[in-house]
mmCIF file of C-alpha atoms in Angstrom:
data_model
loop_
_atom_site.group_PDB
_atom_site.id
_atom_site.type_symbol
_atom_site.label_atom_id
_atom_site.label_comp_id
_atom_site.label_asym_id
_atom_site.label_seq_id
_atom_site.Cartn_x
_atom_site.Cartn_y
_atom_site.Cartn_z
ATOM 1 C CA MET H 809 -22.997 28.700 -37.534
ATOM 2 C CA ASN H 810 -24.054 30.935 -34.660
ATOM 3 C CA LYS H 811 -24.943 27.879 -32.593
ATOM 4 C CA LYS H 812 -21.449 26.414 -33.202
ATOM 5 C CA LEU H 813 -19.781 29.656 -32.169
ATOM 6 C CA ILE H 814 -21.862 29.849 -28.992
ATOM 7 C CA ALA H 815 -20.974 26.242 -28.096
ATOM 8 C CA LEU H 816 -17.272 26.945 -28.725
ATOM 9 C CA ALA H 817 -17.386 30.053 -26.519
ATOM 10 C CA VAL H 818 -19.037 28.130 -23.692
ATOM 11 C CA ALA H 819 -16.413 25.370 -23.924
ATOM 12 C CA ALA H 820 -13.554 27.891 -23.937
ATOM 13 C CA ALA H 821 -14.994 29.648 -20.911
ATOM 14 C CA ALA H 822 -15.210 26.349 -19.049
ATOM 15 C CA ILE H 823 -11.548 25.413 -19.563
ATOM 16 C CA PRO H 824 -10.052 27.899 -17.056
ATOM 17 C CA THR H 825 -12.591 26.768 -14.447
ATOM 18 C CA LEU H 826 -11.633 23.137 -14.900
ATOM 19 C CA SER H 827 -7.933 23.934 -14.693
ATOM 20 C CA LEU H 828 -8.406 25.589 -11.314
ATOM 21 C CA ALA H 829 -10.015 22.498 -9.787
ATOM 22 C CA ASP H 830 -7.690 20.695 -7.339
ATOM 23 C CA VAL H 831 -9.276 17.250 -7.078
ATOM 24 C CA VAL H 832 -7.375 14.100 -6.140
ATOM 25 C CA ILE H 833 -8.689 10.574 -6.669
ATOM 26 C CA TYR H 834 -7.108 8.074 -4.282
ATOM 27 C CA GLY H 835 -7.790 4.749 -2.646
ATOM 28 C CA LYS H 836 -6.743 1.206 -1.845
ATOM 29 C CA ILE H 837 -7.817 -2.123 -3.284
ATOM 30 C CA LYS H 838 -7.295 -4.823 -0.640
ATOM 31 C CA ALA H 839 -8.263 -8.450 -1.182
ATOM 32 C CA GLY H 840 -7.067 -11.920 -0.268
ATOM 33 C CA VAL H 841 -7.803 -15.508 0.631
ATOM 34 C CA GLU H 842 -7.931 -16.992 4.109
ATOM 35 C CA ASN H 843 -8.710 -20.168 5.988
ATOM 36 C CA THR H 844 -10.479 -19.621 9.308
ATOM 37 C CA LYS H 845 -11.308 -22.126 12.036
ATOM 38 C CA VAL H 846 -13.520 -21.251 15.033
ATOM 39 C CA GLY H 847 -13.441 -23.615 18.012
ATOM 40 C CA GLU H 848 -13.773 -27.257 17.103
ATOM 41 C CA ALA H 849 -15.835 -26.591 13.981
ATOM 42 C CA GLY H 850 -14.407 -27.313 10.569
ATOM 43 C CA SER H 851 -12.301 -24.665 8.867
ATOM 44 C CA ASN H 852 -13.720 -22.381 6.188
ATOM 45 C CA ASN H 853 -12.021 -21.111 3.026
ATOM 46 C CA LEU H 854 -12.856 -17.510 2.156
ATOM 47 C CA VAL H 855 -12.148 -14.917 -0.528
ATOM 48 C CA GLU H 856 -12.316 -11.586 1.319
ATOM 49 C CA ASP H 857 -12.171 -7.848 0.875
ATOM 50 C CA TYR H 858 -9.880 -6.272 3.492
ATOM 51 C CA GLY H 859 -11.272 -2.736 3.593
ATOM 52 C CA SER H 860 -11.009 -1.459 0.022
ATOM 53 C CA ARG H 861 -11.959 2.172 -0.514
ATOM 54 C CA ILE H 862 -12.003 4.989 -3.059
ATOM 55 C CA GLY H 863 -11.920 8.690 -2.227
ATOM 56 C CA PHE H 864 -12.134 12.118 -3.776
ATOM 57 C CA LYS H 865 -10.617 15.143 -2.083
ATOM 58 C CA GLY H 866 -9.687 18.682 -2.968
ATOM 59 C CA THR H 867 -8.730 22.153 -1.793
ATOM 60 C CA GLU H 868 -9.253 25.740 -2.899
ATOM 61 C CA ASP H 869 -6.941 28.622 -2.057
ATOM 62 C CA LEU H 870 -9.078 31.407 -0.548
ATOM 63 C CA GLY H 871 -6.195 33.830 -0.061
ATOM 64 C CA ASN H 872 -4.516 35.227 3.056
ATOM 65 C CA GLY H 873 -3.276 31.761 3.998
ATOM 66 C CA LEU H 874 -6.781 30.281 4.144
ATOM 67 C CA LYS H 875 -8.046 27.369 2.090
ATOM 68 C CA ALA H 876 -11.207 25.314 1.835
ATOM 69 C CA LEU H 877 -10.903 21.527 1.900
ATOM 70 C CA TRP H 878 -13.267 18.633 1.332
ATOM 71 C CA GLN H 879 -13.253 14.858 1.093
ATOM 72 C CA VAL H 880 -15.704 12.109 0.171
ATOM 73 C CA GLU H 881 -14.522 8.541 0.786
ATOM 74 C CA SER H 882 -16.468 5.347 0.133
ATOM 75 C CA LYS H 883 -16.140 1.682 0.970
ATOM 76 C CA ILE H 884 -15.684 -0.835 -1.854
ATOM 77 C CA ALA H 885 -16.272 -4.584 -1.563
ATOM 78 C CA VAL H 886 -14.184 -6.094 -4.353
ATOM 79 C CA ASP H 887 -15.040 -9.661 -3.319
ATOM 80 C CA SER H 888 -18.795 -9.283 -3.798
ATOM 81 C CA GLY H 889 -19.755 -5.667 -4.510
ATOM 82 C CA ALA H 890 -22.358 -5.910 -1.744
ATOM 83 C CA GLY H 891 -23.161 -3.462 1.032
ATOM 84 C CA THR H 892 -21.468 -0.406 -0.433
ATOM 85 C CA SER H 893 -22.727 3.136 -0.980
ATOM 86 C CA PHE H 894 -21.318 6.646 -1.437
ATOM 87 C CA GLY H 895 -19.681 8.526 1.456
ATOM 88 C CA THR H 896 -19.533 5.540 3.830
ATOM 89 C CA ARG H 897 -16.056 6.442 5.107
ATOM 90 C CA GLN H 898 -14.534 9.725 6.338
ATOM 91 C CA SER H 899 -16.251 12.589 4.452
ATOM 92 C CA PHE H 900 -16.234 16.271 5.360
ATOM 93 C CA LEU H 901 -16.049 19.954 4.450
ATOM 94 C CA GLY H 902 -13.636 22.270 6.237
ATOM 95 C CA MET H 903 -11.253 25.212 6.429
ATOM 96 C CA GLU H 904 -7.494 25.247 7.067
ATOM 97 C CA GLY H 905 -5.068 28.035 7.874
ATOM 98 C CA SER H 906 -2.301 29.048 10.267
ATOM 99 C CA PHE H 907 -4.766 28.422 13.120
ATOM 100 C CA GLY H 908 -5.081 24.749 12.203
ATOM 101 C CA LYS H 909 -7.943 22.862 10.609
ATOM 102 C CA VAL H 910 -11.705 22.735 11.269
ATOM 103 C CA ARG H 911 -13.944 20.099 9.657
ATOM 104 C CA LEU H 912 -17.650 19.209 9.682
ATOM 105 C CA GLY H 913 -19.087 15.862 8.641
ATOM 106 C CA TYR H 914 -18.521 12.142 9.137
ATOM 107 C CA ILE H 915 -15.101 12.257 10.798
ATOM 108 C CA ASN H 916 -12.622 9.997 12.616
ATOM 109 C CA ASN H 917 -12.630 10.233 16.381
ATOM 110 C CA SER H 918 -9.210 10.649 18.015
ATOM 111 C CA LEU H 919 -9.048 6.927 18.762
ATOM 112 C CA ASN H 920 -9.483 6.045 15.092
ATOM 113 C CA ASP H 921 -6.404 8.135 14.265
ATOM 114 C CA LEU H 922 -4.442 5.850 16.559
ATOM 115 C CA GLY H 923 -4.137 2.135 15.893
ATOM 116 C CA LEU H 924 -0.543 2.964 14.971
ATOM 117 C CA ILE H 925 0.551 -0.423 16.306
ATOM 118 C CA ASP H 926 -1.935 -2.322 14.127
ATOM 119 C CA LEU H 927 0.205 -2.966 11.029
ATOM 120 C CA TRP H 928 -2.016 -5.751 9.713
ATOM 121 C CA GLU H 929 -4.457 -6.055 6.818
ATOM 122 C CA TYR H 930 -7.240 -8.429 7.813
ATOM 123 C CA ASN H 931 -10.874 -9.412 7.889
ATOM 124 C CA SER H 932 -10.837 -11.979 10.707
ATOM 125 C CA ASP H 933 -10.360 -10.657 14.267
ATOM 126 C CA ALA H 934 -7.592 -13.221 14.717
ATOM 127 C CA GLN H 935 -5.383 -11.679 12.017
ATOM 128 C CA GLY H 936 -5.154 -8.136 13.396
ATOM 129 C CA LEU H 937 -5.713 -5.981 16.464
ATOM 130 C CA SER H 938 -9.411 -5.308 15.876
ATOM 131 C CA LEU H 939 -10.343 -5.962 19.528
ATOM 132 C CA PHE H 940 -7.756 -3.502 20.802
ATOM 133 C CA THR H 941 -8.714 -0.841 18.243
ATOM 134 C CA ARG H 942 -12.521 -1.383 18.456
ATOM 135 C CA THR H 943 -13.061 2.020 20.116
ATOM 136 C CA GLY H 944 -11.785 3.864 17.029
ATOM 137 C CA TYR H 945 -14.451 4.775 14.494
ATOM 138 C CA ARG H 946 -16.034 7.646 12.570
ATOM 139 C CA LEU H 947 -18.653 9.907 14.133
ATOM 140 C CA ALA H 948 -21.669 11.203 12.220
ATOM 141 C CA ASN H 949 -22.779 14.829 12.688
ATOM 142 C CA SER H 950 -19.327 15.693 13.979
ATOM 143 C CA VAL H 951 -17.179 18.824 14.222
ATOM 144 C CA ARG H 952 -13.421 18.509 14.772
ATOM 145 C CA TYR H 953 -10.480 20.872 15.260
ATOM 146 C CA ASP H 954 -6.848 19.879 14.566
ATOM 147 C CA SER H 955 -4.028 22.154 15.707
ATOM 148 C CA PRO H 956 -0.924 23.113 13.719
ATOM 149 C CA ASP H 957 2.296 21.212 14.365
ATOM 150 C CA PHE H 958 4.200 22.678 17.330
ATOM 151 C CA GLY H 959 7.659 21.135 16.969
ATOM 152 C CA GLY H 960 6.316 17.618 16.555
ATOM 153 C CA VAL H 961 3.332 18.057 18.900
ATOM 154 C CA LYS H 962 -0.250 18.296 17.640
ATOM 155 C CA PHE H 963 -3.618 18.047 19.357
ATOM 156 C CA ASN H 964 -7.240 17.674 18.330
ATOM 157 C CA VAL H 965 -10.694 17.982 19.883
ATOM 158 C CA GLY H 966 -14.068 17.022 18.488
ATOM 159 C CA HIS H 967 -17.729 16.569 19.248
ATOM 160 C CA GLY H 968 -20.455 14.414 17.744
ATOM 161 C CA VAL H 969 -23.891 15.947 18.291
ATOM 162 C CA ASP H 970 -27.037 14.000 19.127
ATOM 163 C CA GLU H 971 -29.594 15.103 16.557
ATOM 164 C CA LYS H 972 -32.288 12.983 18.251
ATOM 165 C CA ARG H 973 -31.830 14.419 21.726
ATOM 166 C CA ASN H 974 -35.576 15.060 22.082
ATOM 167 C CA ASP H 975 -36.203 11.294 22.410
ATOM 168 C CA GLY H 976 -35.048 11.527 26.045
ATOM 169 C CA ASN H 977 -31.559 10.072 25.509
ATOM 170 C CA ASN H 978 -28.290 11.994 25.406
ATOM 171 C CA ARG H 979 -25.935 10.532 22.799
ATOM 172 C CA HIS H 980 -23.431 13.392 22.623
ATOM 173 C CA THR H 981 -19.843 12.220 22.133
ATOM 174 C CA THR H 982 -16.763 14.303 22.989
ATOM 175 C CA TYR H 983 -13.189 13.300 22.199
ATOM 176 C CA ALA H 984 -9.656 14.693 22.306
ATOM 177 C CA GLY H 985 -6.142 13.584 21.443
ATOM 178 C CA ILE H 986 -2.528 14.684 21.521
ATOM 179 C CA ASP H 987 0.343 13.336 19.408
ATOM 180 C CA TYR H 988 4.118 13.619 19.346
ATOM 181 C CA ASN H 989 6.205 12.493 16.364
ATOM 182 C CA ALA H 990 9.851 13.433 15.849
ATOM 183 C CA ASN H 991 13.149 11.660 15.135
ATOM 184 C CA GLY H 992 11.404 8.307 14.754
ATOM 185 C CA ILE H 993 9.775 8.465 18.179
ATOM 186 C CA PHE H 994 5.983 8.643 18.384
ATOM 187 C CA ALA H 995 3.572 8.891 21.303
ATOM 188 C CA SER H 996 -0.185 9.471 21.290
ATOM 189 C CA TYR H 997 -2.976 9.723 23.836
ATOM 190 C CA ALA H 998 -6.702 9.764 23.065
ATOM 191 C CA TYR H 999 -9.790 10.157 25.260
ATOM 192 C CA GLN H 1000 -13.496 9.823 24.525
ATOM 193 C CA ARG H 1001 -16.644 10.432 26.561
ATOM 194 C CA ASN H 1002 -20.031 9.051 25.499
ATOM 195 C CA ALA H 1003 -22.942 10.653 27.390
ATOM 196 C CA ASP H 1004 -25.689 8.438 28.878
ATOM 197 C CA GLN H 1005 -23.857 5.344 27.755
ATOM 198 C CA TYR H 1006 -24.739 2.934 30.574
ATOM 199 C CA ASP H 1007 -26.957 2.630 33.644
ATOM 200 C CA GLY H 1008 -29.417 5.169 32.261
ATOM 201 C CA ASP H 1009 -27.452 8.397 32.522
ATOM 202 C CA LYS H 1010 -23.810 7.460 33.192
ATOM 203 C CA ALA H 1011 -21.084 8.513 30.725
ATOM 204 C CA GLY H 1012 -18.839 5.900 29.148
ATOM 205 C CA GLN H 1013 -15.123 6.670 28.870
ATOM 206 C CA VAL H 1014 -12.128 5.432 26.896
ATOM 207 C CA HIS H 1015 -8.434 6.147 27.490
ATOM 208 C CA ARG H 1016 -5.761 4.873 25.108
ATOM 209 C CA VAL H 1017 -2.036 5.530 24.804
ATOM 210 C CA GLU H 1018 0.319 4.298 22.091
ATOM 211 C CA ALA H 1019 4.062 4.898 21.818
ATOM 212 C CA GLY H 1020 7.065 3.525 20.011
ATOM 213 C CA TYR H 1021 9.884 3.908 17.512
ATOM 214 C CA ASP H 1022 9.583 3.888 13.718
ATOM 215 C CA ALA H 1023 12.875 4.555 11.880
ATOM 216 C CA ASN H 1024 15.942 2.822 10.442
ATOM 217 C CA ASN H 1025 13.799 -0.085 9.148
ATOM 218 C CA LEU H 1026 12.629 -0.906 12.699
ATOM 219 C CA PHE H 1027 9.129 -0.557 14.112
ATOM 220 C CA VAL H 1028 8.366 -1.145 17.797
ATOM 221 C CA GLY H 1029 5.018 -0.029 19.199
ATOM 222 C CA LEU H 1030 3.225 -0.571 22.487
ATOM 223 C CA GLY H 1031 -0.339 0.365 23.401
ATOM 224 C CA TYR H 1032 -2.535 0.330 26.512
ATOM 225 C CA GLN H 1033 -6.281 0.968 26.735
ATOM 226 C CA GLN H 1034 -8.879 1.062 29.479
ATOM 227 C CA THR H 1035 -12.599 1.639 29.169
ATOM 228 C CA LYS H 1036 -15.683 2.095 31.306
ATOM 229 C CA GLY H 1037 -19.143 1.573 29.867
ATOM 230 C CA ASN H 1038 -20.458 -0.465 26.948
ATOM 231 C CA TYR H 1039 -17.063 -1.209 25.428
ATOM 232 C CA GLY H 1040 -16.623 -4.881 26.320
ATOM 233 C CA TRP H 1041 -15.449 -7.409 23.769
ATOM 234 C CA LEU H 1042 -17.749 -10.221 22.603
ATOM 235 C CA GLY H 1043 -20.847 -8.159 23.394
ATOM 236 C CA GLU H 1044 -20.322 -7.721 27.152
ATOM 237 C CA SER H 1045 -21.617 -4.324 28.311
ATOM 238 C CA GLU H 1046 -21.511 -2.006 31.357
ATOM 239 C CA VAL H 1047 -18.017 -3.181 32.264
ATOM 240 C CA LYS H 1048 -14.506 -1.936 32.902
ATOM 241 C CA THR H 1049 -11.794 -3.290 30.596
ATOM 242 C CA ARG H 1050 -8.000 -3.186 30.459
ATOM 243 C CA GLU H 1051 -5.848 -4.407 27.586
ATOM 244 C CA ALA H 1052 -2.415 -3.995 26.028
ATOM 245 C CA ALA H 1053 -0.789 -4.737 22.685
ATOM 246 C CA LEU H 1054 2.751 -4.903 21.271
ATOM 247 C CA THR H 1055 3.909 -4.941 17.632
ATOM 248 C CA VAL H 1056 7.438 -5.344 16.265
ATOM 249 C CA GLY H 1057 8.526 -5.293 12.620
ATOM 250 C CA TYR H 1058 11.799 -5.008 10.750
ATOM 251 C CA THR H 1059 12.272 -4.264 7.033
ATOM 252 C CA MET H 1060 14.971 -6.142 5.111
ATOM 253 C CA GLY H 1061 14.867 -5.142 1.473
ATOM 254 C CA ALA H 1062 11.412 -6.003 0.145
ATOM 255 C CA PHE H 1063 10.540 -8.158 3.175
ATOM 256 C CA THR H 1064 9.102 -6.978 6.514
ATOM 257 C CA PRO H 1065 8.629 -9.784 9.064
ATOM 258 C CA LYS H 1066 6.441 -8.676 11.981
ATOM 259 C CA PHE H 1067 4.477 -9.945 14.953
ATOM 260 C CA SER H 1068 1.889 -8.669 17.423
ATOM 261 C CA LEU H 1069 0.860 -9.759 20.900
ATOM 262 C CA ALA H 1070 -2.319 -8.590 22.642
ATOM 263 C CA LYS H 1071 -3.814 -9.244 26.055
ATOM 264 C CA GLY H 1072 -7.167 -8.293 27.572
ATOM 265 C CA TRP H 1073 -7.529 -8.853 31.298
ATOM 266 C CA ASN H 1074 -10.703 -10.096 32.976
ATOM 267 C CA MET H 1075 -13.455 -7.510 32.724
ATOM 268 C CA LYS H 1076 -15.119 -6.084 35.815
ATOM 269 C CA GLU H 1077 -18.748 -5.217 36.285
ATOM 270 C CA ILE H 1078 -19.132 -1.509 37.030
ATOM 271 C CA GLY H 1079 -19.642 -1.332 40.773
ATOM 272 C CA GLY H 1080 -19.422 -5.108 40.959
ATOM 273 C CA ASP H 1081 -17.151 -8.124 40.781
ATOM 274 C CA THR H 1082 -14.570 -9.370 38.328
ATOM 275 C CA ILE H 1083 -16.029 -11.481 35.527
ATOM 276 C CA ASP H 1084 -14.052 -14.717 35.589
ATOM 277 C CA ASN H 1085 -12.775 -16.174 32.298
ATOM 278 C CA SER H 1086 -13.552 -12.969 30.400
ATOM 279 C CA ASP H 1087 -9.995 -12.237 29.280
ATOM 280 C CA TYR H 1088 -8.389 -12.832 25.893
ATOM 281 C CA LYS H 1089 -4.927 -13.525 24.511
ATOM 282 C CA GLN H 1090 -3.811 -13.071 20.922
ATOM 283 C CA TYR H 1091 -0.789 -13.354 18.693
ATOM 284 C CA VAL H 1092 -0.245 -12.642 15.000
ATOM 285 C CA VAL H 1093 2.879 -13.461 12.984
ATOM 286 C CA GLY H 1094 3.515 -12.692 9.348
ATOM 287 C CA VAL H 1095 5.580 -11.047 6.660
ATOM 288 C CA ASP H 1096 4.976 -8.292 4.113
ATOM 289 C CA TYR H 1097 6.526 -8.352 0.659
ATOM 290 C CA ALA H 1098 6.741 -5.082 -1.295
ATOM 291 C CA PHE H 1099 6.192 -5.894 -4.956
ATOM 292 C CA SER H 1100 6.517 -2.142 -5.565
ATOM 293 C CA LYS H 1101 5.984 1.127 -3.696
ATOM 294 C CA ARG H 1102 2.248 0.825 -4.242
ATOM 295 C CA THR H 1103 1.624 -2.944 -4.131
ATOM 296 C CA VAL H 1104 2.303 -5.028 -1.012
ATOM 297 C CA GLY H 1105 1.496 -8.648 -0.215
ATOM 298 C CA GLN H 1106 0.996 -10.039 3.300
ATOM 299 C CA LEU H 1107 1.136 -13.632 4.551
ATOM 300 C CA SER H 1108 0.028 -14.065 8.164
ATOM 301 C CA TYR H 1109 -1.233 -16.446 10.830
ATOM 302 C CA GLY H 1110 -3.176 -15.367 13.902
ATOM 303 C CA LYS H 1111 -4.768 -16.993 16.924
ATOM 304 C CA LEU H 1112 -7.269 -15.345 19.262
ATOM 305 C CA ASN H 1113 -7.997 -17.215 22.491
ATOM 306 C CA PHE H 1114 -10.889 -16.392 24.833
ATOM 307 C CA ASP H 1115 -10.363 -18.003 28.249
ATOM 308 C CA GLY H 1116 -13.185 -20.247 29.386
ATOM 309 C CA LYS H 1117 -14.736 -20.398 25.898
ATOM 310 C CA ASP H 1118 -14.559 -22.945 23.100
ATOM 311 C CA ASP H 1119 -14.669 -20.468 20.229
ATOM 312 C CA ASP H 1120 -10.971 -19.696 19.743
ATOM 313 C CA VAL H 1121 -10.285 -18.255 16.299
ATOM 314 C CA ARG H 1122 -7.350 -19.349 14.126
ATOM 315 C CA THR H 1123 -6.764 -17.826 10.712
ATOM 316 C CA VAL H 1124 -4.092 -18.100 8.034
ATOM 317 C CA GLY H 1125 -4.284 -15.905 4.967
ATOM 318 C CA PHE H 1126 -2.602 -14.101 2.112
ATOM 319 C CA ASN H 1127 -3.679 -10.716 0.754
ATOM 320 C CA VAL H 1128 -2.480 -7.990 -1.587
ATOM 321 C CA VAL H 1129 -2.945 -4.225 -1.153
ATOM 322 C CA HIS H 1130 -2.615 -1.806 -4.062
ATOM 323 C CA SER H 1131 -2.652 1.914 -3.287
ATOM 324 C CA PHE H 1132 -3.432 4.588 -5.837
#
């Protein structure tokens, strides 16, 4: 009897603790089928995952307007279950208050927060703006500060430390961004500097700006990016690049037809000549259908053309995204 009473007391004591926990489970399941053709080779039918993920996040009120926050997000491959592990996407611990937000962990750089004009779900480069958005990613061993909202304007700064600096290479990464969003108008600028990124000890740099209108069922977004360093597409390195992208979409009931155009100009060798036939052109057309607020289907066709090469990519596909 005493053992039962002790167990009951322990359980009762645990209930208030559990009720105070503020944990949210969220994610997206994204999968589809596609037919892809590269160059003159035969086409290939694929069943693909389009970036499925599951996450856990929570907060704790610390008083005086301060709260702790955390997040652990992981990739899921619903097509095969392969290559997944825990905490493979944005995961962090931080504090938030009237001063803004500070986080430590595996965190988006400012460029990864952009990609506002990439409205596509895709696996093939031809079906979305993956070339244009390739400079956006998550940084390991990173600290980031995000400001409060000042009348629609916010900014952020961050730094990814090089924990192997004693090997003679400097891999520190510094980034910053500023965003405006009000009355349907948005505009963002992001910058990143990668130390010792090319030619031994020269820093690589990325500049990207995106702006547009998103209201009244209409989306129009335009982006421009230029880089210097090892940021070339198709593996080219130590180059300067320039590229632009445009996306337009309009929602009519459950349907949202949309299209994107992207252009990368010929790359230039740093301190050298233009690299002929190193540009690309791309278009994507498609339509979303909202089965519900949380489930959306997408049918799309994209073509990515590399001048002077015989490996153009053409892809048609259909996918479904369910958010939870």
